[in-house]
mmCIF file of N, CA and C in Angstrom:
data_model
loop_
_atom_site.group_PDB
_atom_site.id
_atom_site.type_symbol
_atom_site.label_atom_id
_atom_site.label_comp_id
_atom_site.label_asym_id
_atom_site.label_seq_id
_atom_site.Cartn_x
_atom_site.Cartn_y
_atom_site.Cartn_z
ATOM 1 N N MET J 1 -0.662 -8.383 -1.796
ATOM 2 C CA MET J 1 -1.713 -8.002 -1.132
ATOM 3 C C MET J 1 -1.021 -6.888 0.005
ATOM 4 N N GLU J 2 -1.633 -5.725 0.169
ATOM 5 C CA GLU J 2 -0.965 -4.805 0.997
ATOM 6 C C GLU J 2 -1.931 -4.382 2.208
ATOM 7 N N VAL J 3 -1.423 -4.666 3.161
ATOM 8 C CA VAL J 3 -1.918 -4.626 4.676
ATOM 9 C C VAL J 3 -1.447 -3.233 5.293
ATOM 10 N N TYR J 4 -2.043 -2.495 6.108
ATOM 11 C CA TYR J 4 -1.591 -1.423 6.936
ATOM 12 C C TYR J 4 -2.167 -1.303 8.286
ATOM 13 N N ALA J 5 -1.353 -0.483 8.990
ATOM 14 C CA ALA J 5 -1.680 -0.285 10.433
ATOM 15 C C ALA J 5 -1.271 1.107 10.722
ATOM 16 N N LYS J 6 -2.142 1.862 11.455
ATOM 17 C CA LYS J 6 -2.011 3.306 11.632
ATOM 18 C C LYS J 6 -2.033 3.478 13.133
ATOM 19 N N TYR J 7 -1.141 4.503 13.572
ATOM 20 C CA TYR J 7 -1.093 5.068 15.063
ATOM 21 C C TYR J 7 -1.052 6.550 14.954
ATOM 22 N N CYS J 8 -2.177 7.007 15.288
ATOM 23 C CA CYS J 8 -2.556 8.561 15.177
ATOM 24 C C CYS J 8 -2.261 9.267 16.726
ATOM 25 N N TYR J 9 -1.750 10.319 16.539
ATOM 26 C CA TYR J 9 -1.469 11.397 17.675
ATOM 27 C C TYR J 9 -0.460 10.700 18.602
ATOM 28 N N VAL J 10 0.742 10.355 18.049
ATOM 29 C CA VAL J 10 1.878 9.680 18.727
ATOM 30 C C VAL J 10 2.400 10.997 19.462
ATOM 31 N N LYS J 11 2.699 10.886 20.746
ATOM 32 C CA LYS J 11 3.333 11.744 21.531
ATOM 33 C C LYS J 11 4.850 12.080 21.193
ATOM 34 N N SER J 12 5.141 12.176 20.010
ATOM 35 C CA SER J 12 6.628 12.411 19.887
ATOM 36 C C SER J 12 6.744 13.151 18.383
ATOM 37 N N SER J 13 7.808 13.766 18.147
ATOM 38 C CA SER J 13 7.996 14.824 17.117
ATOM 39 C C SER J 13 8.249 13.753 15.829
ATOM 40 N N TRP J 14 7.713 14.457 14.658
ATOM 41 C CA TRP J 14 7.781 13.655 13.518
ATOM 42 C C TRP J 14 9.385 13.615 13.112
ATOM 43 N N GLN J 15 10.096 14.507 13.531
ATOM 44 C CA GLN J 15 11.550 14.485 12.965
ATOM 45 C C GLN J 15 12.170 13.345 13.634
ATOM 46 N N LYS J 16 11.857 13.118 14.852
ATOM 47 C CA LYS J 16 12.531 11.939 15.706
ATOM 48 C C LYS J 16 12.067 10.561 15.158
ATOM 49 N N LEU J 17 10.802 10.713 14.914
ATOM 50 C CA LEU J 17 10.282 9.355 14.273
ATOM 51 C C LEU J 17 10.876 8.956 12.918
ATOM 52 N N ARG J 18 11.025 9.923 11.928
ATOM 53 C CA ARG J 18 11.461 9.811 10.708
ATOM 54 C C ARG J 18 12.931 9.180 10.609
ATOM 55 N N LEU J 19 13.722 9.600 11.560
ATOM 56 C CA LEU J 19 15.043 9.052 11.552
ATOM 57 C C LEU J 19 14.953 7.555 11.719
ATOM 58 N N VAL J 20 14.200 7.108 12.636
ATOM 59 C CA VAL J 20 14.007 5.530 12.805
ATOM 60 C C VAL J 20 13.335 4.908 11.791
ATOM 61 N N ALA J 21 12.243 5.743 11.192
ATOM 62 C CA ALA J 21 11.481 4.900 9.992
ATOM 63 C C ALA J 21 12.422 4.866 8.738
ATOM 64 N N ASN J 22 13.415 5.620 8.381
ATOM 65 C CA ASN J 22 14.450 5.502 7.538
ATOM 66 C C ASN J 22 15.286 4.321 7.459
ATOM 67 N N LEU J 23 15.320 3.922 8.829
ATOM 68 C CA LEU J 23 16.235 2.646 8.922
ATOM 69 C C LEU J 23 15.597 1.373 8.432
ATOM 70 N N ILE J 24 14.362 1.252 8.501
ATOM 71 C CA ILE J 24 13.414 0.128 8.125
ATOM 72 C C ILE J 24 12.683 0.143 6.710
ATOM 73 N N ARG J 25 12.632 1.227 6.038
ATOM 74 C CA ARG J 25 11.967 1.410 4.903
ATOM 75 C C ARG J 25 12.407 0.446 3.916
ATOM 76 N N GLY J 26 11.360 -0.391 3.321
ATOM 77 C CA GLY J 26 11.909 -1.332 2.099
ATOM 78 C C GLY J 26 12.294 -2.647 2.900
ATOM 79 N N ARG J 27 12.535 -3.027 3.926
ATOM 80 C CA ARG J 27 13.126 -4.159 4.534
ATOM 81 C C ARG J 27 12.109 -5.133 4.870
ATOM 82 N N ASN J 28 12.667 -6.330 5.017
ATOM 83 C CA ASN J 28 11.955 -7.358 5.564
ATOM 84 C C ASN J 28 11.538 -7.253 6.936
ATOM 85 N N VAL J 29 10.212 -7.731 7.212
ATOM 86 C CA VAL J 29 9.506 -7.554 8.401
ATOM 87 C C VAL J 29 10.424 -8.078 9.600
ATOM 88 N N ASP J 30 10.786 -9.287 9.411
ATOM 89 C CA ASP J 30 11.645 -9.852 10.630
ATOM 90 C C ASP J 30 12.721 -9.204 10.789
ATOM 91 N N PHE J 31 13.599 -8.737 9.814
ATOM 92 C CA PHE J 31 14.783 -7.858 10.008
ATOM 93 C C PHE J 31 14.575 -6.645 10.630
ATOM 94 N N ALA J 32 13.345 -5.921 10.120
ATOM 95 C CA ALA J 32 13.051 -4.723 10.722
ATOM 96 C C ALA J 32 12.768 -4.676 12.086
ATOM 97 N N LEU J 33 12.007 -5.730 12.650
ATOM 98 C CA LEU J 33 11.631 -5.946 14.008
ATOM 99 C C LEU J 33 12.964 -6.148 14.615
ATOM 100 N N ASN J 34 14.080 -6.938 14.148
ATOM 101 C CA ASN J 34 15.271 -6.961 14.778
ATOM 102 C C ASN J 34 15.981 -5.672 15.140
ATOM 103 N N VAL J 35 15.936 -4.965 13.988
ATOM 104 C CA VAL J 35 16.667 -3.636 14.082
ATOM 105 C C VAL J 35 16.087 -2.622 15.040
ATOM 106 N N LEU J 36 14.736 -2.794 15.100
ATOM 107 C CA LEU J 36 13.903 -1.796 15.935
ATOM 108 C C LEU J 36 14.212 -2.233 17.485
ATOM 109 N N ASN J 37 14.411 -3.707 17.586
ATOM 110 C CA ASN J 37 14.645 -4.125 18.975
ATOM 111 C C ASN J 37 15.962 -3.647 19.601
ATOM 112 N N PHE J 38 16.894 -3.544 18.717
ATOM 113 C CA PHE J 38 18.205 -3.011 19.256
ATOM 114 C C PHE J 38 18.501 -1.502 19.018
ATOM 115 N N THR J 39 17.549 -0.872 18.529
ATOM 116 C CA THR J 39 17.693 0.591 18.287
ATOM 117 C C THR J 39 17.296 1.384 19.734
ATOM 118 N N ASN J 40 18.116 2.146 20.239
ATOM 119 C CA ASN J 40 18.042 2.750 21.460
ATOM 120 C C ASN J 40 17.277 3.958 21.443
ATOM 121 N N LYS J 41 16.237 4.050 21.083
ATOM 122 C CA LYS J 41 15.203 5.296 20.924
ATOM 123 C C LYS J 41 13.645 4.977 21.193
ATOM 124 N N LYS J 42 13.338 6.210 21.815
ATOM 125 C CA LYS J 42 11.531 5.972 22.040
ATOM 126 C C LYS J 42 10.884 5.743 20.839
ATOM 127 N N ALA J 43 11.423 6.285 19.631
ATOM 128 C CA ALA J 43 10.738 6.236 18.353
ATOM 129 C C ALA J 43 10.613 4.673 17.923
ATOM 130 N N ALA J 44 11.692 4.039 18.145
ATOM 131 C CA ALA J 44 11.834 2.638 17.690
ATOM 132 C C ALA J 44 10.778 1.791 18.478
ATOM 133 N N LEU J 45 10.443 2.104 19.615
ATOM 134 C CA LEU J 45 9.562 1.372 20.436
ATOM 135 C C LEU J 45 8.103 1.577 19.760
ATOM 136 N N LEU J 46 7.900 2.842 19.409
ATOM 137 C CA LEU J 46 6.431 3.508 19.001
ATOM 138 C C LEU J 46 6.248 2.646 17.637
ATOM 139 N N ILE J 47 7.287 2.946 16.760
ATOM 140 C CA ILE J 47 7.276 2.218 15.212
ATOM 141 C C ILE J 47 7.198 0.809 15.384
ATOM 142 N N ARG J 48 7.639 0.057 16.365
ATOM 143 C CA ARG J 48 7.716 -1.309 16.565
ATOM 144 C C ARG J 48 6.362 -1.732 16.760
ATOM 145 N N LYS J 49 5.556 -1.198 17.484
ATOM 146 C CA LYS J 49 4.161 -1.322 17.865
ATOM 147 C C LYS J 49 3.417 -1.395 16.661
ATOM 148 N N VAL J 50 3.204 -0.213 15.697
ATOM 149 C CA VAL J 50 2.631 -0.216 14.696
ATOM 150 C C VAL J 50 2.998 -1.358 13.543
ATOM 151 N N LEU J 51 4.393 -1.736 13.712
ATOM 152 C CA LEU J 51 4.688 -2.792 12.616
ATOM 153 C C LEU J 51 4.454 -4.126 13.267
ATOM 154 N N LYS J 52 4.085 -4.361 14.220
ATOM 155 C CA LYS J 52 3.595 -5.527 14.774
ATOM 156 C C LYS J 52 2.281 -5.719 14.516
ATOM 157 N N SER J 53 1.514 -4.562 14.709
ATOM 158 C CA SER J 53 0.084 -4.646 14.463
ATOM 159 C C SER J 53 -0.291 -4.846 12.899
ATOM 160 N N ALA J 54 0.666 -4.343 11.982
ATOM 161 C CA ALA J 54 0.367 -4.608 10.501
ATOM 162 C C ALA J 54 0.662 -5.944 10.272
ATOM 163 N N LEU J 55 1.725 -6.482 10.889
ATOM 164 C CA LEU J 55 2.277 -7.634 10.811
ATOM 165 C C LEU J 55 1.053 -8.663 11.115
ATOM 166 N N TYR J 56 0.404 -8.441 12.379
ATOM 167 C CA TYR J 56 -0.776 -9.381 12.949
ATOM 168 C C TYR J 56 -1.802 -9.206 11.909
ATOM 169 N N ASN J 57 -2.148 -8.004 11.483
ATOM 170 C CA ASN J 57 -3.303 -7.757 10.618
ATOM 171 C C ASN J 57 -2.998 -8.647 9.312
ATOM 172 N N ALA J 58 -1.691 -8.677 8.718
ATOM 173 C CA ALA J 58 -1.557 -9.555 7.420
ATOM 174 C C ALA J 58 -1.599 -11.037 7.876
ATOM 175 N N LEU J 59 -1.349 -11.512 8.983
ATOM 176 C CA LEU J 59 -1.122 -12.802 9.334
ATOM 177 C C LEU J 59 -2.741 -13.364 9.698
ATOM 178 N N HIS J 60 -3.461 -12.505 10.661
ATOM 179 C CA HIS J 60 -4.637 -13.201 11.113
ATOM 180 C C HIS J 60 -5.899 -12.910 9.910
ATOM 181 N N ASN J 61 -5.728 -11.785 9.333
ATOM 182 C CA ASN J 61 -6.852 -11.366 8.403
ATOM 183 C C ASN J 61 -6.695 -11.699 6.998
ATOM 184 N N ASN J 62 -5.706 -11.851 6.562
ATOM 185 C CA ASN J 62 -5.202 -12.230 5.218
ATOM 186 C C ASN J 62 -4.622 -13.583 5.023
ATOM 187 N N ASN J 63 -4.039 -14.175 6.040
ATOM 188 C CA ASN J 63 -3.310 -15.558 6.028
ATOM 189 C C ASN J 63 -2.058 -15.538 5.002
ATOM 190 N N ILE J 64 -1.510 -14.437 5.071
ATOM 191 C CA ILE J 64 -0.219 -14.199 4.371
ATOM 192 C C ILE J 64 1.154 -14.778 4.949
ATOM 193 N N ASN J 65 1.798 -15.682 4.183
ATOM 194 C CA ASN J 65 3.169 -16.115 4.923
ATOM 195 C C ASN J 65 4.040 -15.065 5.518
ATOM 196 N N ARG J 66 4.507 -15.121 6.682
ATOM 197 C CA ARG J 66 5.397 -14.195 7.344
ATOM 198 C C ARG J 66 6.700 -14.025 6.748
ATOM 199 N N SER J 67 7.204 -14.989 6.105
ATOM 200 C CA SER J 67 8.723 -14.936 5.606
ATOM 201 C C SER J 67 8.508 -14.059 4.246
ATOM 202 N N LEU J 68 7.305 -13.771 3.578
ATOM 203 C CA LEU J 68 7.250 -13.138 2.261
ATOM 204 C C LEU J 68 7.062 -11.659 2.633
ATOM 205 N N LEU J 69 6.763 -11.123 3.930
ATOM 206 C CA LEU J 69 6.294 -9.987 4.038
ATOM 207 C C LEU J 69 7.494 -8.975 4.224
ATOM 208 N N LYS J 70 7.345 -7.603 3.550
ATOM 209 C CA LYS J 70 8.138 -6.562 3.498
ATOM 210 C C LYS J 70 7.452 -5.499 3.858
ATOM 211 N N ILE J 71 8.151 -4.359 4.254
ATOM 212 C CA ILE J 71 7.644 -3.146 4.420
ATOM 213 C C ILE J 71 7.539 -2.339 3.202
ATOM 214 N N SER J 72 6.446 -1.869 2.500
ATOM 215 C CA SER J 72 6.516 -1.462 1.486
ATOM 216 C C SER J 72 6.452 -0.046 1.333
ATOM 217 N N LYS J 73 5.724 0.470 2.434
ATOM 218 C CA LYS J 73 5.838 1.993 2.693
ATOM 219 C C LYS J 73 5.525 2.275 4.158
ATOM 220 N N ILE J 74 6.323 3.474 4.556
ATOM 221 C CA ILE J 74 5.931 3.782 6.043
ATOM 222 C C ILE J 74 5.980 5.236 5.895
ATOM 223 N N TYR J 75 5.133 5.966 6.409
ATOM 224 C CA TYR J 75 4.667 7.394 6.529
ATOM 225 C C TYR J 75 4.857 7.881 8.043
ATOM 226 N N VAL J 76 5.329 8.972 8.258
ATOM 227 C CA VAL J 76 5.438 9.688 9.321
ATOM 228 C C VAL J 76 4.925 10.960 9.183
ATOM 229 N N ASP J 77 3.714 11.346 9.358
ATOM 230 C CA ASP J 77 3.313 12.582 9.139
ATOM 231 C C ASP J 77 3.000 13.626 10.280
ATOM 232 N N LYS J 78 2.920 14.912 10.019
ATOM 233 C CA LYS J 78 2.636 15.718 11.150
ATOM 234 C C LYS J 78 1.200 15.712 11.591
ATOM 235 N N ALA J 79 1.149 15.898 12.989
ATOM 236 C CA ALA J 79 -0.441 15.988 13.576
ATOM 237 C C ALA J 79 -0.378 17.471 14.136
ATOM 238 N N THR J 80 -1.563 17.418 14.934
ATOM 239 C CA THR J 80 -1.702 18.734 15.654
ATOM 240 C C THR J 80 -0.511 18.912 16.758
ATOM 241 N N LEU J 81 -0.551 20.276 16.851
ATOM 242 C CA LEU J 81 0.426 20.812 18.017
ATOM 243 C C LEU J 81 -0.519 20.920 19.247
ATOM 244 N N ILE J 82 0.331 20.492 20.349
ATOM 245 C CA ILE J 82 -0.328 20.735 21.809
ATOM 246 C C ILE J 82 0.320 22.050 22.277
ATOM 247 N N LYS J 83 -0.608 23.031 22.497
ATOM 248 C CA LYS J 83 0.254 24.145 22.806
ATOM 249 C C LYS J 83 -0.005 24.526 24.298
ATOM 250 N N ARG J 84 1.292 24.716 25.010
ATOM 251 C CA ARG J 84 1.352 25.159 26.518
ATOM 252 C C ARG J 84 1.955 26.444 26.731
ATOM 253 N N VAL J 85 1.656 27.057 27.916
ATOM 254 C CA VAL J 85 2.208 28.361 28.205
ATOM 255 C C VAL J 85 3.109 28.098 29.116
ATOM 256 N N MET J 86 4.353 28.905 29.295
ATOM 257 C CA MET J 86 5.295 29.055 30.504
ATOM 258 C C MET J 86 5.332 30.377 30.885
ATOM 259 N N PRO J 87 4.930 30.704 31.929
ATOM 260 C CA PRO J 87 5.198 32.163 32.384
ATOM 261 C C PRO J 87 6.578 32.748 32.521
ATOM 262 N N ARG J 88 6.947 33.712 32.171
ATOM 263 C CA ARG J 88 8.419 34.312 32.214
ATOM 264 C C ARG J 88 8.384 35.536 32.950
ATOM 265 N N ALA J 89 9.429 36.144 33.102
ATOM 266 C CA ALA J 89 9.490 37.395 33.841
ATOM 267 C C ALA J 89 8.723 38.567 33.338
ATOM 268 N N LYS J 90 8.451 39.551 34.131
ATOM 269 C CA LYS J 90 7.821 40.817 33.649
ATOM 270 C C LYS J 90 6.490 40.606 32.964
ATOM 271 N N GLY J 91 5.768 39.685 33.468
ATOM 272 C CA GLY J 91 4.531 39.351 32.826
ATOM 273 C C GLY J 91 4.592 38.747 31.371
ATOM 274 N N ARG J 92 5.629 38.465 30.871
ATOM 275 C CA ARG J 92 5.779 37.740 29.465
ATOM 276 C C ARG J 92 5.400 36.059 29.327
ATOM 277 N N VAL J 93 5.263 35.794 28.262
ATOM 278 C CA VAL J 93 5.094 34.312 28.201
ATOM 279 C C VAL J 93 5.745 33.669 27.063
ATOM 280 N N ASN J 94 6.160 32.479 27.141
ATOM 281 C CA ASN J 94 6.861 31.600 26.395
ATOM 282 C C ASN J 94 5.842 30.444 25.908
ATOM 283 N N TYR J 95 5.849 30.177 24.787
ATOM 284 C CA TYR J 95 4.907 29.041 24.290
ATOM 285 C C TYR J 95 5.726 27.694 24.237
ATOM 286 N N ILE J 96 5.293 26.715 24.649
ATOM 287 C CA ILE J 96 5.735 25.188 24.440
ATOM 288 C C ILE J 96 5.053 24.442 23.547
ATOM 289 N N LEU J 97 5.492 23.963 22.471
ATOM 290 C CA LEU J 97 4.857 23.208 21.436
ATOM 291 C C LEU J 97 4.968 21.881 21.421
ATOM 292 N N LYS J 98 4.192 20.827 21.990
ATOM 293 C CA LYS J 98 4.392 19.543 22.118
ATOM 294 C C LYS J 98 3.969 19.017 20.803
ATOM 295 N N ARG J 99 4.834 18.415 20.002
ATOM 296 C CA ARG J 99 4.501 18.242 18.710
ATOM 297 C C ARG J 99 3.945 16.487 18.687
ATOM 298 N N THR J 100 2.864 16.214 17.899
ATOM 299 C CA THR J 100 2.260 14.836 17.760
ATOM 300 C C THR J 100 2.511 14.503 16.406
ATOM 301 N N SER J 101 2.383 13.310 16.016
ATOM 302 C CA SER J 101 2.517 12.688 14.573
ATOM 303 C C SER J 101 1.667 11.703 14.412
ATOM 304 N N HIS J 102 1.556 11.113 13.257
ATOM 305 C CA HIS J 102 0.696 9.951 12.647
ATOM 306 C C HIS J 102 1.715 9.002 12.035
ATOM 307 N N ILE J 103 1.637 7.707 12.555
ATOM 308 C CA ILE J 103 2.607 6.650 12.052
ATOM 309 C C ILE J 103 1.678 5.806 11.038
ATOM 310 N N THR J 104 2.086 5.502 9.633
ATOM 311 C CA THR J 104 1.382 4.509 8.980
ATOM 312 C C THR J 104 2.264 3.568 8.500
ATOM 313 N N VAL J 105 2.101 2.340 8.600
ATOM 314 C CA VAL J 105 3.019 1.299 8.112
ATOM 315 C C VAL J 105 2.248 0.327 7.109
ATOM 316 N N PHE J 106 2.659 0.196 5.773
ATOM 317 C CA PHE J 106 2.149 -0.618 5.089
ATOM 318 C C PHE J 106 3.082 -1.864 4.663
ATOM 319 N N VAL J 107 2.518 -3.232 4.668
ATOM 320 C CA VAL J 107 3.320 -4.361 4.631
ATOM 321 C C VAL J 107 2.519 -5.067 3.642
ATOM 322 N N SER J 108 3.312 -5.422 2.531
ATOM 323 C CA SER J 108 3.037 -6.469 1.338
ATOM 324 C C SER J 108 3.921 -7.490 1.350
ATOM 325 N N ASP J 109 3.221 -8.367 0.372
ATOM 326 C CA ASP J 109 3.935 -9.773 0.112
ATOM 327 C C ASP J 109 4.567 -9.828 -0.990
ATOM 328 N N VAL J 110 4.416 -8.832 -1.675
ATOM 329 C CA VAL J 110 5.022 -8.605 -3.140
ATOM 330 C C VAL J 110 6.606 -8.326 -3.173
#
């Protein structure tokens, strides 16, 4: 059975999140949590939150054994850009694009 958790509008770039998501794709849940604990990136903390949520959804809602669970799919998608303006010299303007993303983690016992 496949269970998922989603975190929308994460205040981090999808490029930075995908670097960490590639580390744990297809791994056992306990191993992935251990890897994320020792990865020194902000993205690891954000992905760990979603992975724990998916894990607890599987344990509480579907009574699946924890040792059988593995990450079947993990997606990091683009979300909206938050646009900010920085004033520059001579009346010009620079745009600051604050990127956001969506994290989706699927956990299955197969």
